[in-house]
Amino acid sequence: MKTPFVTKEQLDKICSQYPTPFHLYDEKGIRENARKLKQAFSWNKGFKEYFAVKATPNPTILKILQDEGCGTDCSSYTELLMSDKCGFKGTDIMFSSNDTPKEEFKLAADLGATINLDDITHIDFLNKAAGIPKRISCRFNPGGKFAIANTIMDNPGDAKYGMTKPQMAEAYKRLMELGAEEFGIHAFLASNTVTNEYYPTLAKILFETAVKLKKETGAHITFINLSGGIGIPYTPDKEPNDILTIGEGVRKAYDEVLIPAGMGDVAIYTELGRFMLAPYGHLITKAIHEKHTHKEYIGVDACAVNLMRPAMYGAYHHITVMGKENEPADHVYDITGSLCENNDKFAIDRKLPKIDMGDLLVIHDAGAHGFAMGYNYNGKLKSSEILLREDGSTVMIRRAETPEDYFATLDGFWDIDL
Ligand SMILES: *Cc1c(COP(=O)(O)O)cnc(C)c1O
């Protein structure tokens, strides 16, 4: 059972203030979850979560997470600019990019961000672009398949990211020659994992790699970055991850591998995006059409431009019809947006209570990789973002796009005869 973080009464009031569709975020949920993560890793002195900005690139959200002690993880020029503007300084910023243009390395270096190199050839590229900083990280890809207890979780051998094990050692040596003094290891081997074993399994691999790298190169390794990948249960039948159990699992691997190797001062970093925000964002939309043809359709005022995951990955997002939570789910609907694309459906053959025109629908778990993945296909405009404060008040933290925004990059469009 998934319950919205707002009541129907609350939402009716919010919708009288802001036109649908919009993304609604729950400040209380975001803060409580961030505190729990911090608690789970409180055994590690240097622990820090670097929120993956790409998941929810909104300055108000970043400031909330900053207030909870988080830094940011960036992978582009504008994400760096946003972090800087929000007051994240120097080592509060992780720059975990790939296929990186030189201007982006330059800005990351100027801001004093910790640069996480995706490839060995980027060493010379970075050296030319901005010089080699004293503190640096390298991204590891062990190749093959990543499995937990014989279950294949993902396929790093097919992923474009990271360096091989021999390249890691070579990269460390080369970086030391160029003046680097302090090293980190990063890896992201599986996405949206719903198991308490992902981080502990990954941690063990990285800790063992760190011990070997230290022996082989003499590098001073000060941090290990477990990156993103802790998922959330999008479907109501799944159990959520227990972050306290996950933290304990990582601690066990730390005690087994790093402590005996005399590396008990290594800081643990995370770069979570989805886990930090997804459950604390709803896409709020209104039913505006019902269509009875070969199937039963409900047309809503949001579309894939506002939440692309169902169209892109066939992803499940739970839907609550507000005010009908206790009514039987005795209708089967496709819930569609208005794009001229047949994959613009938030749900296919979904059992729901009878939907009437004007009903408000909450599309769950849209707080990460939701608004952020938006685009402007069909000339559709992006929605606003609204924050539900802890005291129950709301504030608009991004206005909706207007046609003027859409045409803004066509310089002089309205002034010239075409
Ligand atoms: C996307 C990404 C993350 C965040 O991933 P989630 O699945 O949202 O936790 C973290 N680090 C890097 C380098 C990423 O590309």
Short mmCIF file of C-alpha atoms and ligand atoms in Angstrom, two decimals:
data_model
loop_
_atom_site.label_atom_id
_atom_site.label_comp_id
_atom_site.label_asym_id
_atom_site.label_seq_id
_atom_site.Cartn_x
_atom_site.Cartn_y
_atom_site.Cartn_z
CA MET A 1 0.00 0.00 0.00
CA LYS A 2 1.37 3.40 -0.98
CA THR A 3 -0.14 6.46 0.64
CA PRO A 4 0.35 10.01 -0.61
CA PHE A 5 2.10 12.43 1.74
CA VAL A 6 -0.85 14.82 1.36
CA THR A 7 -4.52 14.35 2.17
CA LYS A 8 -7.26 15.09 -0.37
CA GLU A 9 -8.25 18.13 1.63
CA GLN A 10 -4.67 19.45 1.63
CA LEU A 11 -4.27 18.77 -2.08
CA ASP A 12 -7.56 20.44 -3.03
CA LYS A 13 -6.33 23.52 -1.25
CA ILE A 14 -2.91 23.39 -2.93
CA CYS A 15 -4.58 22.96 -6.34
CA SER A 16 -6.75 26.02 -5.76
CA GLN A 17 -3.48 27.94 -5.54
CA TYR A 18 -1.39 26.30 -8.26
CA PRO A 19 -2.73 24.97 -11.58
CA THR A 20 -2.05 21.29 -12.37
CA PRO A 21 0.14 19.62 -13.42
CA PHE A 22 2.95 20.21 -10.93
CA HIS A 23 5.57 18.37 -8.95
CA LEU A 24 5.03 18.48 -5.20
CA TYR A 25 7.89 17.78 -2.76
CA ASP A 26 7.66 16.83 0.90
CA GLU A 27 10.26 18.70 2.96
CA LYS A 28 9.56 16.69 6.11
CA GLY A 29 10.10 13.37 4.32
CA ILE A 30 13.29 14.61 2.64
CA ARG A 31 14.78 15.77 5.94
CA GLU A 32 13.83 12.68 7.95
CA ASN A 33 15.29 10.38 5.30
CA ALA A 34 18.54 12.40 5.05
CA ARG A 35 18.92 12.20 8.86
CA LYS A 36 18.42 8.46 8.81
CA LEU A 37 21.13 8.06 6.17
CA LYS A 38 23.49 10.13 8.30
CA GLN A 39 22.66 8.01 11.32
CA ALA A 40 23.28 4.80 9.36
CA PHE A 41 26.84 5.90 8.64
CA SER A 42 27.52 7.77 11.87
CA TRP A 43 30.12 5.09 12.75
CA ASN A 44 32.34 6.56 10.00
CA LYS A 45 33.98 9.82 10.99
CA GLY A 46 34.34 11.29 7.51
CA PHE A 47 30.98 10.13 6.10
CA LYS A 48 29.30 12.46 3.64
CA GLU A 49 26.41 12.16 1.19
CA TYR A 50 26.95 14.06 -2.06
CA PHE A 51 23.42 14.40 -3.46
CA ALA A 52 23.31 13.57 -7.19
CA VAL A 53 22.08 16.92 -8.51
CA LYS A 54 20.86 15.39 -11.76
CA ALA A 55 18.06 13.62 -9.84
CA THR A 56 16.35 16.85 -8.69
CA PRO A 57 18.21 19.96 -9.82
CA ASN A 58 16.35 22.56 -7.78
CA PRO A 59 18.24 25.07 -5.57
CA THR A 60 15.63 24.94 -2.77
CA ILE A 61 15.97 21.15 -2.59
CA LEU A 62 19.77 21.47 -2.62
CA LYS A 63 19.62 23.99 0.25
CA ILE A 64 17.45 21.62 2.33
CA LEU A 65 19.98 18.82 1.80
CA GLN A 66 22.87 21.18 2.53
CA ASP A 67 21.16 22.03 5.80
CA GLU A 68 21.17 18.28 6.56
CA GLY A 69 24.91 18.11 5.97
CA CYS A 70 24.99 16.92 2.36
CA GLY A 71 27.26 18.03 -0.45
CA THR A 72 26.50 17.73 -4.17
CA ASP A 73 27.55 15.34 -6.89
CA CYS A 74 27.72 17.09 -10.26
CA SER A 75 28.37 15.89 -13.77
CA SER A 76 27.91 19.00 -15.88
CA TYR A 77 28.75 22.68 -16.14
CA THR A 78 25.31 23.91 -15.05
CA GLU A 79 25.14 21.51 -12.11
CA LEU A 80 28.47 22.93 -10.95
CA LEU A 81 27.13 26.48 -11.35
CA MET A 82 24.02 25.62 -9.35
CA SER A 83 26.06 24.02 -6.55
CA ASP A 84 28.36 27.04 -6.38
CA LYS A 85 25.41 29.45 -6.31
CA CYS A 86 23.84 27.42 -3.47
CA GLY A 87 27.01 27.87 -1.44
CA PHE A 88 28.54 24.42 -1.75
CA LYS A 89 32.25 25.05 -1.44
CA GLY A 90 35.34 23.12 -2.52
CA THR A 91 35.23 19.57 -1.19
CA ASP A 92 31.44 19.86 -0.66
CA ILE A 93 31.26 19.24 -4.42
CA MET A 94 32.05 15.94 -6.09
CA PHE A 95 32.50 16.07 -9.85
CA SER A 96 31.67 12.56 -11.11
CA SER A 97 31.35 13.11 -14.85
CA ASN A 98 32.23 11.10 -17.94
CA ASP A 99 33.19 12.10 -21.48
CA THR A 100 33.97 15.43 -19.85
CA PRO A 101 34.55 18.62 -21.91
CA LYS A 102 37.57 20.67 -20.85
CA GLU A 103 35.54 23.72 -19.77
CA GLU A 104 33.78 21.51 -17.23
CA PHE A 105 37.03 20.20 -15.76
CA LYS A 106 38.26 23.80 -15.62
CA LEU A 107 35.20 25.01 -13.70
CA ALA A 108 35.30 22.01 -11.33
CA ALA A 109 38.97 22.72 -10.62
CA ASP A 110 38.32 26.46 -10.14
CA LEU A 111 35.61 25.64 -7.58
CA GLY A 112 37.96 23.26 -5.77
CA ALA A 113 35.57 20.35 -6.35
CA THR A 114 36.85 16.83 -5.91
CA ILE A 115 37.30 15.49 -9.43
CA ASN A 116 36.46 11.84 -10.02
CA LEU A 117 38.19 10.70 -13.22
CA ASP A 118 36.23 8.33 -15.42
CA ASP A 119 39.18 7.22 -17.53
CA ILE A 120 42.96 6.96 -17.50
CA THR A 121 43.24 9.10 -20.64
CA HIS A 122 41.52 11.91 -18.75
CA ILE A 123 44.64 12.41 -16.64
CA ASP A 124 46.55 14.18 -19.38
CA PHE A 125 43.36 15.83 -20.62
CA LEU A 126 42.70 17.26 -17.13
CA ASN A 127 46.36 18.20 -16.70
CA LYS A 128 46.17 20.32 -19.86
CA ALA A 129 42.74 21.76 -19.03
CA ALA A 130 43.26 22.68 -15.38
CA GLY A 131 46.27 20.93 -13.87
CA ILE A 132 46.20 17.96 -11.49
CA PRO A 133 44.79 18.78 -8.06
CA LYS A 134 46.27 17.41 -4.81
CA ARG A 135 43.07 15.46 -4.04
CA ILE A 136 41.60 13.27 -6.76
CA SER A 137 39.44 10.20 -7.30
CA CYS A 138 39.31 7.46 -9.94
CA ARG A 139 36.24 5.57 -11.05
CA PHE A 140 36.54 1.78 -11.05
CA ASN A 141 34.75 -0.72 -13.30
CA PRO A 142 35.58 -4.36 -12.52
CA GLY A 143 33.85 -5.54 -15.75
CA GLY A 144 31.86 -8.76 -16.00
CA LYS A 145 28.53 -9.10 -14.26
CA PHE A 146 27.74 -7.75 -10.81
CA ALA A 147 25.94 -10.38 -8.75
CA ILE A 148 24.69 -10.69 -5.19
CA ALA A 149 24.30 -14.29 -4.02
CA ASN A 150 24.13 -15.59 -7.63
CA THR A 151 21.53 -13.01 -8.67
CA ILE A 152 22.82 -10.78 -11.46
CA MET A 153 22.12 -7.18 -10.51
CA ASP A 154 23.69 -5.38 -13.45
CA ASN A 155 26.28 -5.66 -16.16
CA PRO A 156 29.33 -3.41 -15.51
CA GLY A 157 31.17 -5.10 -18.40
CA ASP A 158 28.74 -3.37 -20.75
CA ALA A 159 28.84 0.01 -19.02
CA LYS A 160 30.79 2.94 -20.48
CA TYR A 161 31.96 4.12 -17.05
CA GLY A 162 35.15 3.66 -15.15
CA MET A 163 38.62 2.12 -15.47
CA THR A 164 39.80 -1.49 -15.33
CA LYS A 165 41.76 -2.73 -12.31
CA PRO A 166 45.20 -2.50 -14.03
CA GLN A 167 44.31 1.00 -15.25
CA MET A 168 43.43 2.07 -11.69
CA ALA A 169 46.96 1.27 -10.45
CA GLU A 170 48.56 2.89 -13.47
CA ALA A 171 46.36 5.97 -13.06
CA TYR A 172 47.30 6.36 -9.38
CA LYS A 173 51.01 6.14 -10.21
CA ARG A 174 50.74 8.65 -13.03
CA LEU A 175 48.69 11.02 -10.85
CA MET A 176 51.30 10.81 -8.09
CA GLU A 177 54.01 11.74 -10.57
CA LEU A 178 51.92 14.76 -11.49
CA GLY A 179 51.59 15.87 -7.88
CA ALA A 180 48.41 14.24 -6.53
CA GLU A 181 48.67 13.36 -2.83
CA GLU A 182 45.25 12.21 -1.70
CA PHE A 183 43.20 9.53 -3.45
CA GLY A 184 39.68 8.21 -3.66
CA ILE A 185 37.97 5.25 -5.32
CA HIS A 186 34.49 5.41 -6.84
CA ALA A 187 32.23 2.81 -8.43
CA PHE A 188 28.58 2.59 -9.46
CA LEU A 189 27.84 -1.02 -10.40
CA ALA A 190 24.05 -1.41 -10.18
CA SER A 191 21.12 0.96 -10.42
CA ASN A 192 17.90 1.14 -8.36
CA THR A 193 18.74 -1.85 -6.18
CA VAL A 194 16.01 -2.91 -3.77
CA THR A 195 18.11 -5.07 -1.45
CA ASN A 196 20.08 -4.30 1.69
CA GLU A 197 23.06 -6.20 0.21
CA TYR A 198 24.07 -3.85 -2.65
CA TYR A 199 26.19 -1.35 -0.73
CA PRO A 200 27.83 -3.95 1.55
CA THR A 201 28.74 -6.13 -1.46
CA LEU A 202 30.07 -3.15 -3.42
CA ALA A 203 31.89 -1.85 -0.35
CA LYS A 204 33.73 -5.13 0.13
CA ILE A 205 34.91 -5.07 -3.51
CA LEU A 206 36.06 -1.46 -3.21
CA PHE A 207 37.72 -1.94 0.18
CA GLU A 208 39.70 -4.93 -1.12
CA THR A 209 40.63 -2.94 -4.23
CA ALA A 210 41.77 -0.06 -2.03
CA VAL A 211 44.02 -2.31 0.08
CA LYS A 212 45.62 -3.73 -3.10
CA LEU A 213 46.03 -0.33 -4.70
CA LYS A 214 47.68 1.05 -1.59
CA LYS A 215 50.13 -1.87 -1.49
CA GLU A 216 50.85 -1.66 -5.20
CA THR A 217 51.23 2.09 -5.57
CA GLY A 218 51.77 3.51 -2.09
CA ALA A 219 48.95 5.97 -2.74
CA HIS A 220 47.35 7.63 0.28
CA ILE A 221 43.69 6.62 -0.04
CA THR A 222 41.46 8.84 2.08
CA PHE A 223 37.95 8.19 0.76
CA ILE A 224 35.82 5.53 -0.88
CA ASN A 225 32.73 6.63 -2.76
CA LEU A 226 29.91 4.08 -2.97
CA SER A 227 28.06 6.42 -5.35
CA GLY A 228 24.34 5.97 -6.12
CA GLY A 229 22.26 2.91 -6.80
CA ILE A 230 20.28 2.37 -3.61
CA GLY A 231 16.79 2.14 -4.98
CA ILE A 232 13.22 2.48 -3.82
CA PRO A 233 10.23 0.17 -4.21
CA TYR A 234 8.21 1.69 -7.05
CA THR A 235 5.63 -1.10 -6.80
CA PRO A 236 3.57 -1.37 -3.62
CA ASP A 237 4.38 -5.08 -3.10
CA LYS A 238 8.11 -4.50 -2.49
CA GLU A 239 9.77 -3.85 0.85
CA PRO A 240 11.83 -0.65 1.01
CA ASN A 241 15.54 -0.80 1.75
CA ASP A 242 16.50 -0.40 5.37
CA ILE A 243 19.28 2.17 5.39
CA LEU A 244 20.32 1.32 8.96
CA THR A 245 20.88 -2.33 7.97
CA ILE A 246 22.77 -1.15 4.88
CA GLY A 247 25.02 1.09 6.99
CA GLU A 248 25.72 -1.81 9.36
CA GLY A 249 26.57 -4.06 6.39
CA VAL A 250 29.11 -1.55 5.10
CA ARG A 251 30.55 -1.21 8.61
CA LYS A 252 31.05 -4.98 8.79
CA ALA A 253 33.00 -4.98 5.50
CA TYR A 254 34.99 -1.95 6.75
CA ASP A 255 35.91 -3.76 9.97
CA GLU A 256 36.84 -6.92 8.08
CA VAL A 257 38.92 -5.39 5.30
CA LEU A 258 40.07 -1.83 5.95
CA ILE A 259 40.76 -1.85 9.70
CA PRO A 260 43.18 -4.84 9.59
CA ALA A 261 44.98 -3.14 6.66
CA GLY A 262 45.60 -0.07 8.81
CA MET A 263 43.15 1.97 6.73
CA GLY A 264 40.68 2.78 9.51
CA ASP A 265 40.69 6.49 8.70
CA VAL A 266 39.15 6.13 5.22
CA ALA A 267 35.99 8.23 4.80
CA ILE A 268 32.88 6.73 3.21
CA TYR A 269 31.02 8.84 0.68
CA THR A 270 27.71 8.26 -1.08
CA GLU A 271 26.20 9.95 -4.13
CA LEU A 272 22.58 8.99 -3.75
CA GLY A 273 19.90 10.62 -5.86
CA ARG A 274 16.86 8.38 -6.14
CA PHE A 275 16.99 7.21 -2.51
CA MET A 276 17.18 10.81 -1.26
CA LEU A 277 14.28 12.24 -3.24
CA ALA A 278 12.13 9.83 -5.27
CA PRO A 279 9.52 8.93 -2.60
CA TYR A 280 9.24 12.56 -1.49
CA GLY A 281 7.95 13.87 -4.81
CA HIS A 282 4.49 13.43 -6.36
CA LEU A 283 3.45 14.45 -9.84
CA ILE A 284 -0.01 15.95 -9.38
CA THR A 285 -2.30 15.82 -12.38
CA LYS A 286 -6.00 16.09 -13.18
CA ALA A 287 -8.23 13.81 -15.26
CA ILE A 288 -9.49 15.86 -18.22
CA HIS A 289 -10.78 13.26 -20.71
CA GLU A 290 -12.22 9.80 -20.72
CA LYS A 291 -12.22 7.81 -23.90
CA HIS A 292 -13.95 4.51 -24.58
CA THR A 293 -12.61 2.81 -27.72
CA HIS A 294 -10.73 -0.48 -27.95
CA LYS A 295 -9.56 0.24 -24.43
CA GLU A 296 -10.58 2.52 -21.61
CA TYR A 297 -8.46 5.66 -21.49
CA ILE A 298 -8.18 8.45 -18.97
CA GLY A 299 -6.42 11.52 -20.36
CA VAL A 300 -4.66 13.68 -17.78
CA ASP A 301 -3.15 17.16 -18.00
CA ALA A 302 0.42 15.90 -17.43
CA CYS A 303 2.39 13.98 -20.04
CA ALA A 304 5.74 12.23 -20.49
CA VAL A 305 7.43 15.63 -20.62
CA ASN A 306 6.69 15.91 -16.88
CA LEU A 307 7.72 12.34 -16.04
CA MET A 308 9.50 10.33 -18.66
CA ARG A 309 10.30 7.10 -16.82
CA PRO A 310 7.18 5.14 -17.86
CA ALA A 311 7.65 6.08 -21.54
CA MET A 312 11.41 5.59 -21.48
CA TYR A 313 11.83 2.45 -19.39
CA GLY A 314 8.29 1.10 -19.09
CA ALA A 315 8.73 2.01 -15.42
CA TYR A 316 5.90 1.44 -12.96
CA HIS A 317 4.73 4.49 -11.01
CA HIS A 318 1.98 3.92 -8.50
CA ILE A 319 -1.15 6.08 -8.90
CA THR A 320 -3.60 7.17 -6.24
CA VAL A 321 -6.95 8.66 -7.24
CA MET A 322 -7.44 11.21 -4.49
CA GLY A 323 -10.50 10.71 -2.36
CA LYS A 324 -11.07 7.20 -3.72
CA GLU A 325 -8.36 5.40 -1.73
CA ASN A 326 -10.89 3.06 -0.15
CA GLU A 327 -12.99 2.40 -3.24
CA PRO A 328 -12.59 -0.90 -5.09
CA ALA A 329 -10.07 -0.92 -7.97
CA ASP A 330 -12.67 -2.37 -10.34
CA HIS A 331 -11.80 -0.42 -13.50
CA VAL A 332 -8.90 -1.04 -15.88
CA TYR A 333 -7.42 2.05 -17.49
CA ASP A 334 -4.57 3.33 -19.59
CA ILE A 335 -3.65 6.71 -18.09
CA THR A 336 -2.34 8.87 -20.91
CA GLY A 337 -0.77 12.22 -21.61
CA SER A 338 -1.29 14.29 -24.74
CA LEU A 339 1.95 13.72 -26.67
CA CYS A 340 1.66 12.39 -30.20
CA GLU A 341 3.51 9.28 -29.07
CA ASN A 342 1.71 6.10 -28.09
CA ASN A 343 4.22 5.46 -25.29
CA ASP A 344 2.96 8.58 -23.49
CA LYS A 345 1.16 6.55 -20.85
CA PHE A 346 1.68 6.79 -17.10
CA ALA A 347 0.01 3.43 -16.67
CA ILE A 348 -1.19 0.61 -18.91
CA ASP A 349 -4.02 -1.77 -17.96
CA ARG A 350 -3.94 -0.41 -14.41
CA LYS A 351 -6.67 -1.44 -12.01
CA LEU A 352 -8.04 1.70 -10.40
CA PRO A 353 -11.27 2.96 -8.90
CA LYS A 354 -13.67 4.65 -11.30
CA ILE A 355 -12.14 7.96 -12.36
CA ASP A 356 -14.36 10.98 -12.92
CA MET A 357 -13.41 14.12 -14.82
CA GLY A 358 -11.68 16.57 -12.52
CA ASP A 359 -10.35 13.86 -10.18
CA LEU A 360 -6.84 14.54 -8.93
CA LEU A 361 -4.28 11.81 -9.49
CA VAL A 362 -1.09 11.47 -7.46
CA ILE A 363 1.68 9.79 -9.42
CA HIS A 364 4.06 8.47 -6.76
CA ASP A 365 7.85 8.38 -6.51
CA ALA A 366 8.41 11.18 -9.00
CA GLY A 367 10.79 13.18 -6.79
CA ALA A 368 13.99 11.98 -8.48
CA HIS A 369 14.67 11.58 -12.20
CA GLY A 370 11.16 13.02 -12.66
CA PHE A 371 10.98 16.73 -13.44
CA ALA A 372 14.71 16.54 -14.14
CA MET A 373 14.35 14.29 -17.18
CA GLY A 374 11.76 16.65 -18.67
CA TYR A 375 11.98 17.79 -22.24
CA ASN A 376 10.00 19.94 -24.65
CA TYR A 377 8.76 17.47 -27.24
CA ASN A 378 5.56 18.53 -29.01
CA GLY A 379 6.24 22.04 -27.75
CA LYS A 380 5.05 20.97 -24.31
CA LEU A 381 6.12 23.14 -21.42
CA LYS A 382 7.62 22.06 -18.13
CA SER A 383 5.49 22.28 -15.01
CA SER A 384 6.08 24.16 -11.80
CA GLU A 385 7.64 22.62 -8.69
CA ILE A 386 5.97 23.18 -5.33
CA LEU A 387 7.43 22.49 -1.90
CA LEU A 388 5.22 21.35 0.96
CA ARG A 389 6.93 22.82 4.01
CA GLU A 390 7.16 21.08 7.35
CA ASP A 391 4.52 23.44 8.76
CA GLY A 392 2.04 22.46 6.02
CA SER A 393 2.42 25.67 4.00
CA THR A 394 3.49 25.58 0.38
CA VAL A 395 5.92 27.58 -1.70
CA MET A 396 6.55 27.54 -5.43
CA ILE A 397 10.21 26.65 -5.92
CA ARG A 398 10.10 26.79 -9.72
CA ARG A 399 7.45 28.42 -11.86
CA ALA A 400 5.98 26.64 -14.88
CA GLU A 401 7.49 27.36 -18.29
CA THR A 402 5.65 29.82 -20.51
CA PRO A 403 5.53 30.00 -24.32
CA GLU A 404 8.00 32.91 -23.99
CA ASP A 405 10.49 30.51 -22.34
CA TYR A 406 9.96 28.01 -25.15
CA PHE A 407 10.73 30.61 -27.84
CA ALA A 408 13.49 32.35 -25.89
CA THR A 409 16.37 30.61 -27.68
CA LEU A 410 15.08 31.67 -31.12
CA ASP A 411 16.69 35.09 -31.04
CA GLY A 412 14.45 37.71 -32.62
CA PHE A 413 11.75 35.17 -33.54
CA TRP A 414 8.88 37.57 -32.84
CA ASP A 415 10.59 40.62 -34.33
CA ILE A 416 11.49 39.43 -37.80
CA ASP A 417 9.33 38.52 -40.80
CA LEU A 418 9.84 34.84 -41.57
C1 LIG B 1 23.10 9.05 -11.52
C2 LIG B 1 24.27 9.04 -10.65
C3 LIG B 1 24.13 8.98 -9.25
C4 LIG B 1 22.81 8.86 -8.56
O1 LIG B 1 22.18 7.68 -8.88
P1 LIG B 1 20.81 7.25 -8.15
O2 LIG B 1 20.42 6.01 -8.84
O3 LIG B 1 19.86 8.36 -8.36
O4 LIG B 1 21.13 7.05 -6.73
C5 LIG B 1 25.29 9.04 -8.50
N1 LIG B 1 26.50 9.13 -9.07
C6 LIG B 1 26.68 9.18 -10.41
C7 LIG B 1 28.04 9.30 -10.96
C8 LIG B 1 25.56 9.12 -11.24
O5 LIG B 1 25.74 9.16 -12.57
#
